[in-house]
Coordinates of C-alpha atoms and ligand atoms in Angstrom, one line a residue:
X1 CA 19.5 21.7 0.8
X2 CA 19.4 21.8 -2.8
X3 CA 21.8 19.0 -3.9
X4 CA 21.0 16.6 -1.4
X5 CA 19.0 14.0 -2.1
X6 CA 17.4 13.2 0.1
X7 CA 14.1 12.6 -0.2
X8 CA 12.8 14.8 2.1
X9 CA 14.9 18.0 0.9
X10 CA 13.3 17.4 -2.8
X11 CA 9.8 17.1 -0.5
X12 CA 10.5 20.1 1.1
X13 CA 10.7 22.3 -1.8
X14 CA 8.2 21.9 -3.5
X15 CA 6.3 23.6 -0.4
X16 CA 4.5 26.5 -1.1
X17 CA 6.9 30.2 -0.3
X18 CA 3.5 31.6 1.9
X19 CA 4.2 28.3 4.8
X20 CA 1.4 29.5 6.4
X21 CA -0.9 28.3 3.7
X22 CA -3.1 24.6 4.7
X23 CA -1.0 22.1 4.4
X24 CA -3.9 19.3 5.2
X25 CA -7.1 19.7 6.5
X26 CA -8.3 17.0 8.9
X27 CA -12.2 15.4 8.9
X28 CA -12.0 16.0 13.2
X29 CA -11.6 20.4 11.9
X30 CA -8.1 20.2 12.3
X31 CA -5.4 22.9 9.8
X32 CA -1.9 21.8 9.8
X33 CA 0.2 25.0 7.5
X34 CA 3.2 23.8 5.6
X35 CA 4.9 25.6 8.6
X36 CA 3.4 23.4 10.6
X37 CA 4.7 20.4 8.8
X38 CA 7.7 22.4 8.4
X39 CA 8.4 22.6 12.8
X40 CA 6.9 19.4 13.5
X41 CA 8.7 17.2 11.2
X42 CA 12.1 19.3 12.5
X43 CA 11.0 18.4 15.9
X44 CA 10.3 14.4 15.3
X45 CA 13.4 14.3 13.5
X46 CA 15.7 15.9 16.4
X47 CA 14.2 13.9 18.9
X48 CA 15.5 11.0 16.8
X49 CA 18.8 12.0 16.2
X50 CA 19.5 12.7 20.1
X51 CA 18.5 8.9 20.7
X52 CA 21.7 8.2 19.0
X53 CA 20.7 4.9 17.3
X54 CA 23.7 3.1 16.4
X55 CA 23.5 3.1 12.6
X56 CA 23.6 -1.2 11.5
X57 CA 25.6 -2.6 9.3
X58 CA 23.7 -2.0 6.1
X59 CA 21.9 0.5 6.8
X60 CA 20.9 3.8 9.1
X61 CA 18.7 3.1 11.9
X62 CA 14.7 1.9 10.9
X63 CA 12.0 4.0 12.7
X64 CA 8.8 1.0 12.3
X65 CA 5.5 2.4 13.1
X66 CA 2.5 0.4 13.8
X67 CA -0.2 3.6 14.4
X68 CA -3.0 4.2 13.8
X69 CA -3.2 6.7 10.5
X70 CA -3.0 10.9 11.8
X71 CA -1.1 14.0 10.4
X72 CA 1.6 13.4 13.2
X73 CA 1.9 9.9 11.6
X74 CA 2.5 11.1 8.3
X75 CA 5.0 13.5 10.7
X76 CA 6.5 10.6 11.8
X77 CA 7.4 9.5 8.4
X78 CA 8.6 12.8 7.1
X79 CA 10.7 13.4 10.5
X80 CA 13.0 9.8 9.8
X81 CA 13.1 10.9 5.7
X82 CA 14.7 14.0 7.4
X83 CA 16.9 12.3 10.2
X84 CA 18.5 10.3 7.0
X85 CA 17.1 6.9 8.6
X86 CA 15.1 3.9 7.6
X87 CA 10.7 4.4 7.5
X88 CA 9.0 1.0 8.4
X89 CA 5.4 1.2 8.1
X90 CA 3.5 -1.3 9.5
X91 CA 0.2 -2.4 8.3
X92 CA -1.9 -1.5 11.8
X93 CA -4.1 -4.7 11.7
X94 CA -1.6 -6.7 12.2
X95 CA -0.7 -8.6 15.6
X96 CA 1.5 -10.4 17.9
X97 CA 2.9 -13.3 15.3
X98 CA 2.9 -11.0 12.3
X99 CA 4.9 -7.8 14.2
X100 CA 7.2 -10.4 15.9
X101 CA 8.8 -11.7 12.7
X102 CA 8.8 -7.5 11.8
X103 CA 10.9 -6.6 14.7
X104 CA 13.0 -9.5 14.6
X105 CA 14.1 -9.1 10.8
X106 CA 14.6 -5.5 10.6
X107 CA 15.8 -5.0 13.8
X108 CA 14.3 -1.2 14.2
X109 CA 15.8 1.1 16.4
X110 CA 13.0 2.8 16.9
X111 CA 9.3 1.0 17.3
X112 CA 6.3 3.9 17.3
X113 CA 2.7 2.4 18.8
X114 CA -1.0 2.8 19.5
X115 CA -0.9 3.5 23.2
X116 CA -3.5 1.3 23.3
X117 CA -1.2 -1.9 21.7
X118 CA 1.6 -0.4 23.9
X119 CA 1.8 -3.4 26.5
X120 CA 1.9 -6.5 23.9
X121 CA 4.1 -4.1 21.5
X122 CA 7.0 -2.7 24.0
X123 CA 6.9 -6.5 25.7
X124 CA 7.8 -7.9 22.2
X125 CA 10.2 -5.5 21.1
X126 CA 11.9 -4.7 23.7
X127 CA 12.7 -8.5 23.8
X128 CA 14.1 -8.4 20.6
X129 CA 16.5 -5.4 21.4
X130 CA 14.5 -2.7 20.9
X131 CA 15.2 0.5 23.0
X132 CA 13.0 3.2 21.9
X133 CA 9.3 2.1 22.0
X134 CA 7.6 5.3 22.1
X135 CA 3.4 5.8 21.6
X136 CA 0.9 7.8 19.2
X137 CA -2.5 8.1 18.9
X138 CA -4.8 9.9 16.3
X139 CA -6.0 12.3 18.8
X140 CA -2.4 13.6 18.7
X141 CA -1.5 12.6 22.1
X142 CA 1.5 10.4 23.2
X143 CA 5.2 9.9 24.3
X144 CA 6.7 10.3 21.2
X145 CA 5.0 14.2 20.8
X146 CA 5.6 14.8 24.5
X147 CA 9.3 13.8 23.9
X148 CA 9.6 15.6 20.5
X149 CA 7.9 18.9 22.9
X150 CA 11.1 19.1 23.8
X151 CA 13.4 19.1 20.6
X152 CA 14.6 21.9 17.8
X153 CA 12.2 23.3 15.4
X154 CA 14.7 23.6 12.9
X155 CA 16.3 20.8 11.5
X156 CA 18.7 20.7 8.3
X157 CA 18.0 17.6 6.6
X158 CA 20.9 14.9 6.8
X159 CA 22.2 14.9 3.6
X160 CA 21.9 10.8 1.7
X161 CA 22.6 9.5 -1.6
X162 CA 19.6 8.8 -3.9
X163 CA 20.4 5.0 -3.9
X164 CA 20.8 5.0 -0.4
X165 CA 17.6 3.2 1.5
X166 CA 15.0 5.0 2.1
X167 CA 12.5 2.2 3.1
X168 CA 11.2 -0.8 4.3
X169 CA 8.0 -2.2 3.2
X170 CA 7.0 -5.9 4.0
X171 CA 5.9 -8.0 1.1
X172 CA 4.4 -11.9 1.5
X173 CA 5.9 -14.8 -0.2
X174 CA 4.4 -16.9 -2.4
X175 CA 6.5 -19.2 0.0
X176 CA 7.8 -18.6 3.5
X177 CA 8.2 -15.3 5.1
X178 CA 7.5 -11.5 4.4
X179 CA 10.4 -10.3 2.7
X180 CA 11.6 -6.7 3.2
X181 CA 11.8 -4.2 -0.6
X182 CA 14.5 -1.9 0.2
X183 CA 13.6 1.1 -1.3
X184 CA 15.8 4.0 -1.4
X185 CA 15.8 8.5 -2.1
X186 CA 15.8 7.7 -5.7
X187 CA 13.1 5.2 -6.7
X188 CA 10.8 7.3 -4.3
X189 CA 11.5 10.7 -5.7
X190 CA 12.4 9.0 -9.5
X191 CA 8.5 8.0 -9.2
X192 CA 7.0 11.6 -7.4
X193 CA 8.7 13.2 -10.2
X194 CA 7.4 11.1 -13.2
X195 CA 3.8 11.2 -11.3
X196 CA 4.2 14.5 -10.6
X197 CA 4.0 15.5 -14.2
X198 CA 2.1 12.7 -15.9
X199 CA -0.4 13.3 -14.3
X200 CA -0.4 16.8 -14.9
X201 CA -0.4 18.3 -11.1
X202 CA -1.0 21.7 -10.6
X203 CA -0.5 24.9 -8.8
X204 CA -4.7 25.0 -7.3
X205 CA -4.7 20.9 -7.0
X206 CA -6.8 20.3 -4.2
X207 CA -6.0 15.7 -2.9
X208 CA -8.5 13.9 -0.8
X209 CA -6.6 11.8 1.1
X210 CA -8.6 8.7 1.9
X211 CA -6.2 5.6 2.5
X212 CA -4.1 3.7 4.7
X213 CA -0.5 5.2 5.2
X214 CA 1.1 2.0 5.7
X215 CA 1.6 1.0 1.7
X216 CA 2.9 2.7 -1.6
X217 CA -0.9 3.8 -2.1
X218 CA -1.2 5.9 0.7
X219 CA 1.7 7.0 1.8
X220 CA 3.9 7.6 -1.4
X221 CA 1.8 7.7 -4.1
X222 CA -0.5 9.9 -2.8
X223 CA 0.7 12.2 0.3
X224 CA 4.1 12.2 -2.4
X225 CA 2.5 13.8 -4.9
X226 CA 0.6 16.6 -2.4
X227 CA 3.7 17.0 -0.7
X228 CA 5.5 17.2 -4.0
X229 CA 3.4 20.0 -5.4
X230 CA 2.5 21.9 -2.6
X231 CA -0.8 21.1 -2.6
X232 CA -3.4 21.0 0.1
X233 CA -4.6 17.4 1.4
X234 CA -8.6 16.7 2.7
X235 CA -7.1 14.0 5.4
X236 CA -10.1 10.9 6.1
X237 CA -8.1 9.3 9.2
X238 CA -10.6 6.2 8.0
X239 CA -12.7 6.0 4.5
X240 CA -16.3 7.1 4.8
X241 CA -18.5 7.8 1.9
X242 CA -19.9 10.3 3.3
X243 CA -17.2 12.4 4.1
X244 CA -15.5 12.3 0.7
X245 CA -18.6 12.7 -0.9
X246 CA -19.1 16.2 1.3
X247 CA -15.4 16.9 0.2
X248 CA -15.8 16.3 -3.4
X249 CA -16.9 20.0 -4.6
X250 CA -13.0 21.1 -3.3
X251 CA -11.4 18.7 -3.6
X252 CA -9.8 18.0 -7.5
X253 CA -7.6 14.2 -7.4
X254 CA -8.6 11.5 -5.5
X255 CA -6.7 8.3 -5.5
X256 CA -8.3 5.2 -4.3
X257 CA -8.3 1.7 -4.1
X258 CA -12.0 -0.3 -6.1
X259 CA -13.5 -0.7 -2.9
X260 CA -13.5 3.3 -2.3
X261 CA -15.0 3.6 -5.6
X262 CA -18.0 1.0 -5.4
X263 CA -18.3 2.0 -2.3
X264 CA -18.9 5.6 -3.5
X265 CA -20.9 4.4 -6.3
X266 CA -23.6 3.1 -3.7
X267 CA -23.8 6.8 -2.5
X268 CA -26.8 8.6 -4.2
X269 CA -25.3 11.8 -4.1
X270 CA -22.6 11.2 -6.3
X271 CA -23.2 12.5 -9.4
X272 CA -21.6 15.3 -12.0
X273 CA -22.5 18.5 -9.6
X274 CA -20.6 16.7 -6.8
X275 CA -17.4 16.7 -8.9
X276 CA -18.1 19.7 -10.7
X277 CA -14.5 20.8 -10.1
X278 CA -12.5 17.2 -10.2
X279 CA -9.9 17.0 -12.5
X280 CA -8.6 13.7 -12.1
X281 CA -9.8 10.0 -10.0
X282 CA -6.7 7.4 -9.6
X283 CA -7.5 4.0 -9.3
X284 CA -4.8 1.4 -8.3
X285 CA -3.8 -2.1 -6.1
X286 CA -5.9 -4.2 -7.2
X287 CA -8.3 -4.6 -11.2
X288 CA -10.7 -1.6 -11.0
X289 CA -13.6 -4.0 -12.7
X290 CA -15.2 -2.9 -15.8
X291 CA -18.6 -2.0 -14.4
X292 CA -17.5 0.5 -11.8
X293 CA -15.3 1.9 -14.6
X294 CA -18.3 2.4 -16.8
X295 CA -21.3 3.2 -13.7
X296 CA -18.7 5.6 -13.0
X297 CA -18.7 8.0 -16.3
X298 CA -22.5 7.3 -16.3
X299 CA -22.4 9.2 -12.9
X300 CA -20.2 12.0 -13.0
X301 CA -18.6 12.4 -16.2
X302 CA -15.2 11.5 -15.2
X303 CA -12.7 8.5 -16.5
X304 CA -11.2 7.0 -14.1
X305 CA -7.6 6.4 -14.8
X306 CA -6.3 3.0 -13.6
X307 CA -2.9 2.8 -12.5
X308 CA -0.4 -0.2 -11.8
X309 CA 1.9 -0.7 -9.3
X310 CA 4.3 -3.0 -6.9
X311 CA 6.0 -2.2 -3.6
X312 CA 9.2 -3.3 -4.7
X313 CA 8.5 -1.4 -7.9
X314 CA 6.3 1.8 -7.3
X315 CA 3.9 2.8 -10.5
X316 CA 5.4 1.0 -13.7
X317 CA 2.3 1.5 -16.1
X318 CA -0.3 4.6 -16.0
X319 CA -3.0 5.3 -18.4
X320 CA -3.1 8.7 -20.0
X321 CA -3.7 12.2 -18.3
X322 CA -4.4 14.2 -21.0
X323 CA -6.4 13.9 -23.5
X324 CA -3.9 14.7 -26.0
X325 CA -1.1 11.9 -25.2
X326 CA -4.1 8.9 -25.8
X327 CA -7.8 7.1 -23.6
X328 CA -8.2 5.5 -20.9
X329 CA -8.6 2.7 -21.3
X330 CA -11.2 0.2 -19.1
X331 CA -9.3 -2.6 -17.9
X332 CA -6.0 -2.2 -19.1
X333 CA -3.1 -0.3 -17.0
X334 CA -2.3 2.1 -19.4
X335 CA 1.3 2.3 -20.7
X336 CA 5.2 2.3 -18.6
X337 CA 6.0 5.0 -17.4
X338 CA 8.0 7.2 -19.5
X339 CA 11.0 6.3 -17.2
X340 CA 10.2 3.0 -16.6
X341 CA 10.7 -0.2 -19.2
X342 CA 8.0 -2.7 -19.0
X343 CA 7.8 -6.5 -21.0
X344 CA 6.6 -8.9 -21.6
X345 CA 7.9 -12.5 -22.1
X346 CA 7.7 -15.3 -23.2
X347 CA 9.6 -18.8 -22.0
X348 CA 12.9 -18.2 -22.5
X349 CA 13.2 -14.8 -22.0
X350 CA 12.0 -12.8 -25.1
X351 CA 10.1 -9.8 -25.3
X352 CA 6.4 -11.5 -26.6
X353 CA 4.8 -9.7 -29.7
X354 CA 1.9 -7.3 -29.3
X355 CA -1.8 -9.1 -27.6
X356 CA 0.4 -12.6 -26.4
X357 CA -0.3 -13.6 -22.9
X358 CA 3.4 -13.7 -20.3
X359 CA 5.0 -13.0 -17.4
X360 CA 5.5 -9.0 -16.9
X361 CA 9.0 -7.1 -16.7
X362 CA 10.0 -4.4 -15.3
X363 CA 13.8 -2.0 -15.4
X364 CA 14.2 1.2 -14.1
X365 CA 14.6 3.9 -12.1
X366 CA 12.0 2.7 -9.9
X367 CA 13.0 -0.6 -8.9
X368 CA 14.3 -1.5 -5.2
X369 CA 17.3 -2.3 -4.3
X370 CA 16.4 -5.6 -3.7
X371 CA 15.1 -7.6 -0.5
X372 CA 16.7 -6.6 3.3
X373 CA 19.4 -9.1 4.4
X374 CA 17.5 -11.7 1.2
X375 CA 19.9 -11.6 -1.4
X376 CA 19.1 -15.4 -2.8
X377 CA 15.3 -13.6 -2.6
X378 CA 16.5 -11.1 -4.2
X379 CA 18.9 -12.6 -6.9
X380 CA 16.0 -15.3 -7.9
X381 CA 13.0 -12.1 -8.4
X382 CA 15.7 -10.3 -11.3
X383 CA 16.8 -12.3 -14.9
X384 CA 20.5 -12.4 -15.3
X385 CA 19.5 -9.3 -17.3
X386 CA 18.7 -7.1 -14.4
X387 CA 15.0 -7.1 -15.2
X388 CA 12.8 -8.2 -12.5
X389 CA 9.7 -10.6 -12.4
X390 CA 6.0 -9.1 -11.2
X391 CA 4.7 -12.1 -10.8
X392 CA 1.4 -10.3 -12.8
X393 CA 0.8 -11.6 -16.1
X394 CA 0.0 -9.9 -19.3
X395 CA -0.3 -9.0 -22.6
X396 CA 0.4 -5.8 -24.6
X397 CA -2.3 -4.1 -27.3
X398 CA -1.1 -2.7 -30.1
X399 CA -1.7 1.1 -28.9
X400 CA 1.1 0.3 -25.8
X401 CA -1.7 0.0 -23.3
X402 CA -0.9 -3.1 -21.3
X403 CA -4.0 -5.2 -19.1
X404 CA -3.1 -7.5 -16.8
X405 CA -5.2 -10.8 -17.9
X406 CA -3.4 -13.1 -14.2
X407 CA -1.0 -13.7 -11.4
X408 CA 1.6 -16.6 -11.4
X409 CA 1.6 -15.7 -7.9
X410 CA -0.5 -17.0 -5.7
X411 CA -1.8 -14.3 -4.2
X412 CA -5.3 -12.7 -2.5
X413 CA -6.0 -8.9 -3.3
X414 CA -9.0 -7.8 -0.6
X415 CA -10.0 -4.6 -1.3
X416 CA -6.4 -3.7 -1.7
X417 CA -4.9 -5.5 0.0
X418 CA -3.2 -9.2 -0.6
X419 CA -2.6 -11.6 1.2
X420 CA -0.5 -14.6 0.8
X421 CA -2.7 -18.5 0.5
X422 CA 0.7 -19.9 2.0
X423 CA 0.2 -18.2 5.1
X424 CA -3.6 -19.0 5.4
X425 CA -2.5 -22.4 4.4
X426 CA 0.3 -22.7 7.3
X427 CA -1.6 -20.9 9.4
X428 CA -4.9 -23.1 9.5
X429 CA -2.4 -27.0 8.8
X430 CA -1.3 -26.0 12.7
X431 CA -5.1 -26.2 13.6
X432 CA -6.5 -29.1 15.5
X433 CA -8.8 -31.2 13.6
X434 CA -7.5 -30.3 10.6
X435 CA -5.2 -32.4 7.6
X436 CA -5.3 -30.4 5.1
X437 CA -6.5 -27.2 3.9
X438 CA -6.6 -24.6 0.4
X439 CA -6.6 -20.7 1.1
X440 CA -8.7 -19.0 -2.9
X441 CA -9.7 -15.7 -3.9
X442 CA -13.1 -15.9 -5.0
X443 CA -14.7 -12.8 -6.9
X444 CA -15.9 -10.1 -4.2
X445 CA -18.4 -7.4 -4.6
X446 CA -17.1 -4.7 -1.9
X447 CA -13.3 -6.1 -1.8
X448 CA -13.4 -7.3 -5.4
X449 CA -12.0 -10.9 -4.1
X450 CA -12.7 -12.5 -0.6
X451 CA -9.9 -14.9 1.1
X452 CA -11.9 -18.3 1.4
X453 CA -11.2 -21.1 3.4
X454 CA -11.8 -24.8 2.0
X455 CA -10.7 -27.5 5.0
X456 CA -10.2 -31.6 4.7
X457 CA -10.9 -32.9 8.0
X458 CA -8.5 -35.7 10.3
X459 CA -9.5 -38.8 10.5
X460 CA -12.3 -38.8 13.0
X461 CA -12.0 -35.2 13.7
X462 CA -15.1 -32.8 14.0
X463 CA -13.4 -29.8 12.6
X464 CA -16.0 -25.8 13.1
X465 CA -15.6 -23.2 11.0
X466 CA -16.8 -21.2 13.4
X467 CA -13.6 -22.5 16.0
X468 CA -11.7 -21.4 12.8
X469 CA -12.0 -19.0 12.6
X470 CA -12.2 -17.7 15.7
X471 CA -8.8 -18.6 16.2
X472 CA -7.6 -17.6 13.2
X473 CA -9.5 -13.6 14.1
X474 CA -6.8 -14.1 17.7
X475 CA -3.9 -14.2 14.6
X476 CA -3.5 -12.2 12.3
X477 CA -4.6 -9.8 10.3
X478 CA -8.7 -9.3 10.4
X479 CA -8.6 -8.8 6.8
X480 CA -6.7 -12.4 6.3
X481 CA -8.8 -14.3 8.0
X482 CA -11.2 -16.6 5.5
X483 CA -14.6 -14.7 5.1
X484 CA -16.2 -17.6 4.9
X485 CA -14.7 -22.1 5.8
X486 CA -15.7 -25.6 4.5
X487 CA -15.4 -28.5 5.1
X488 CA -14.2 -31.4 2.3
X489 CA -13.3 -34.9 2.5
X490 CA -10.4 -34.0 0.1
X491 CA -9.1 -31.7 -2.3
X492 CA -8.8 -32.3 -6.0
X493 CA -5.4 -32.9 -7.1
X494 CA -4.0 -33.8 -10.5
X495 CA -2.4 -36.3 -11.4
X496 CA 1.4 -34.6 -9.9
X497 CA -0.3 -34.5 -6.6
X498 CA -1.1 -30.2 -6.5
X499 CA -4.1 -28.6 -5.1
X500 CA -6.1 -27.6 -8.0
X501 CA -7.0 -24.2 -7.0
X502 CA -8.9 -23.3 -10.3
X503 CA -11.0 -25.8 -10.1
X504 CA -12.3 -24.8 -6.2
X505 CA -12.3 -20.8 -7.6
X506 CA -14.4 -22.7 -10.6
X507 CA -17.2 -24.4 -7.5
X508 CA -17.1 -21.1 -5.6
X509 CA -17.1 -18.5 -7.7
X510 CA -20.4 -17.6 -7.4
X511 CA -20.5 -17.5 -3.5
X512 CA -20.5 -13.5 -2.4
X513 CA -22.8 -12.7 -6.3
X514 CA -25.7 -14.7 -4.1
X515 CA -25.3 -13.0 -0.8
X516 CA -25.2 -9.2 -2.0
X517 CA -28.3 -10.5 -4.8
X518 CA -29.9 -11.8 -1.6
X519 CA -28.8 -8.3 -0.1
X520 CA -26.4 -10.5 2.7
Ligands
LIG1 C1 -11.7 -4.6 6.1 N1 -11.5 -6.2 6.7 C2 -11.2 -6.5 5.7 C3 -10.7 -5.5 4.9 N2 -10.6 -3.7 4.9 N3 -11.6 -7.9 4.7 C4 -10.9 -8.3 3.6 N4 -10.4 -7.4 2.2 C5 -9.9 -5.8 3.8 N5 -9.4 -4.9 3.1 C6 -12.2 -6.5 7.5 C7 -12.8 -6.0 8.8 O1 -11.6 -6.1 9.5 C8 -14.0 -6.2 9.1 O2 -14.1 -7.3 9.2 C9 -14.2 -6.2 7.8 O3 -14.0 -6.5 7.4 C10 -15.3 -5.5 8.1 O4 -14.7 -4.1 8.0 P1 -15.5 -2.3 7.1 O5 -15.2 -2.0 7.6 O6 -15.5 -2.7 5.7 O7 -13.3 -2.2 6.9 P2 -12.7 -0.9 6.2 O8 -12.5 -0.2 8.3 O9 -14.0 0.5 5.8 O10 -11.5 -1.6 5.6 C11 -12.3 -1.6 4.2 C12 -11.1 -0.7 3.3 C13 -9.7 -1.1 2.9 C14 -11.5 1.6 3.8 C15 -11.4 0.0 1.7 O11 -9.9 -2.2 3.3 C16 -8.6 -0.2 2.9 O12 -8.5 1.0 3.1 N6 -8.1 -0.7 2.0 C17 -7.3 -0.1 1.5 C18 -5.7 -0.3 1.5 C19 -4.5 -0.1 0.4 O13 -4.6 1.5 0.6 N7 -3.8 -0.5 -0.6 C20 -2.8 -0.1 -1.3 C21 -1.4 -1.6 -1.2 P3 -14.6 -8.0 11.1 O14 -16.0 -7.4 9.8 O15 -14.3 -9.1 11.1 O16 -14.2 -6.9 12.3 S1 -0.1 -0.8 -2.2 C22 -0.3 -1.7 -3.2 O17 -1.2 -2.1 -3.9 C23 0.8 -0.8 -4.8 C24 2.2 -0.7 -5.0 C25 -0.4 -0.4 -5.8 O18 -0.4 -0.6 -7.3 O19 -0.9 0.7 -4.8
LIG2 P1 1.6 -5.2 -3.4 O1 2.4 -6.8 -3.2 O2 1.0 -5.2 -2.5 O3 2.3 -3.5 -3.4 O4 0.9 -5.2 -4.8 C1 1.3 -5.5 -5.9 C2 0.4 -6.0 -6.7 O5 -0.4 -5.7 -6.7 C3 0.7 -6.5 -8.2 O6 1.0 -7.6 -8.0 C4 -0.9 -6.5 -8.8 O7 -1.1 -8.0 -8.8 C5 -1.8 -5.5 -8.5 N1 -2.3 -4.5 -8.6 C6 -1.1 -3.1 -8.1 N2 -2.2 -2.5 -9.0 C7 -3.5 -3.6 -10.0 C8 -4.1 -2.4 -10.5 N3 -4.2 -1.8 -11.0 N4 -5.1 -4.3 -11.5 C9 -4.2 -5.3 -11.2 N5 -3.7 -5.2 -9.9 C10 -2.9 -4.3 -9.6

């Protein structure tokens, strides 16, 4: 197992010698030992292998998971790695339209879903040629575990090369459909090891795991760190600020999107005493407001470490962990990770001098292998000299800290979830009575940004914002649905006919600030 570049082999090597120690404690009172993780992931891996799934033309079989957060869902991920298959995690808020695309595009050999979704997901999957659909619920029930129970609890991780595919993460594009970012065992392991060293993981660390496990932040950054370090995780099935507060005195590390910090600050019990054992608070996935950064310092005595990443590149930059390496500067995302190169470029590609603003590009062992079965899209996103274009815009300061000042991609990040306006506009424009639409993000006190739609009705048509919202809620994940809809006679356009979203953003900038001030 020692020379096997399979990510699972490295994670398994991080388990402590005493396998009976607690690995995960849940908010429902369950305790899983390291031995439990090892045995249960072996049983699920053996089940996956027993299915004799055919490999695809260009990858091992894919296992798609649309499950609620549970330790068993994490075990399914570990089992997939262990079997040498490819894990495809899906946000469990996704509905029919979203899921049918992912299944059609990724062609998984196995789909695992919550039993309440089995009727529609199994129909959809079977129609698209998937032969194995299992259920998995967050109370340890479902056909996946029933079938795995009959399997051996011994399994040698399948040998994989570092450049072989370990996971696919779908990320939306500014135009067209979502693209599956292909991450290799080597991408994931190099990033996990770099962060383990940089963030000073040490014996005795205890992580509060409060994020969903279908994105990079919760599944890779948080879980890999704890597993690789043999650290106990305190596991929230769903983020609950009171539960996190109750656990803080036992914990040393916490990771969250900014919304989690905003919500924790609303808890009167959040103070220095509650954080007395804490070593590190990490924020990412969306910009952390400087007010949140400062308020956190005042209330807890801790300075949040902000870092920056993407599905395609995993983590790129981080503020320093140790004081000797520098200060954590609010409003910046820190310096490039030791093995990652990041540059801010100007027109035509040359790196810009300190202080100048331009697109951010990246190169390194963390950068993905390309988009699943979309070679042209992959080629578009890389420069001729091999740098990946992040779509974010930023500048470096004289100390080498990067600040993200905007995005060249039309993207809204709401509570850490990405929403691509083009997708929502496409759906709105097909709704009865709608002639045109613009979807924008505006400041929101809880979610950072909130989705807002501005619609133009067809001549003579009456458009009801409430009905539009209800229609969208039935079709797509709830977090993408506009929190407010405006109906206007026309959209502001420039001389080229392009919608001037900046004007709409300015017009509606105070929408939720006002609601918050009025207690709404
Ligand atoms: C829930 N709702 C949302 C969001 N979440 N609306 C907009 N944005 C959201 N993020 C909707 C619900 O559907 C519900 O709608 C209403 O808002 C209120 O729900 P609430 O109970 O407050 O929500 P919640 O269940 O508490 O969820 C909020 C949350 C969650 C805990 C902040 O969104 C979350 O876990 N976010 C983290 C996402 C994350 O892990 N991102 C990392 C991506 P209704 O009232 O209509 O029913 S990885 C990444 O970006 C990169 C690589 C990186 O750098 O890490
Ligand atoms: P995703 O495609 O879901 O992986 O989201 C990646 C995007 O999240 C990045 O391209 C950034 O726009 C954004 N992001 C991640 N971390 C940060 C951060 N610390 N500050 C600002 N934006 C961030």
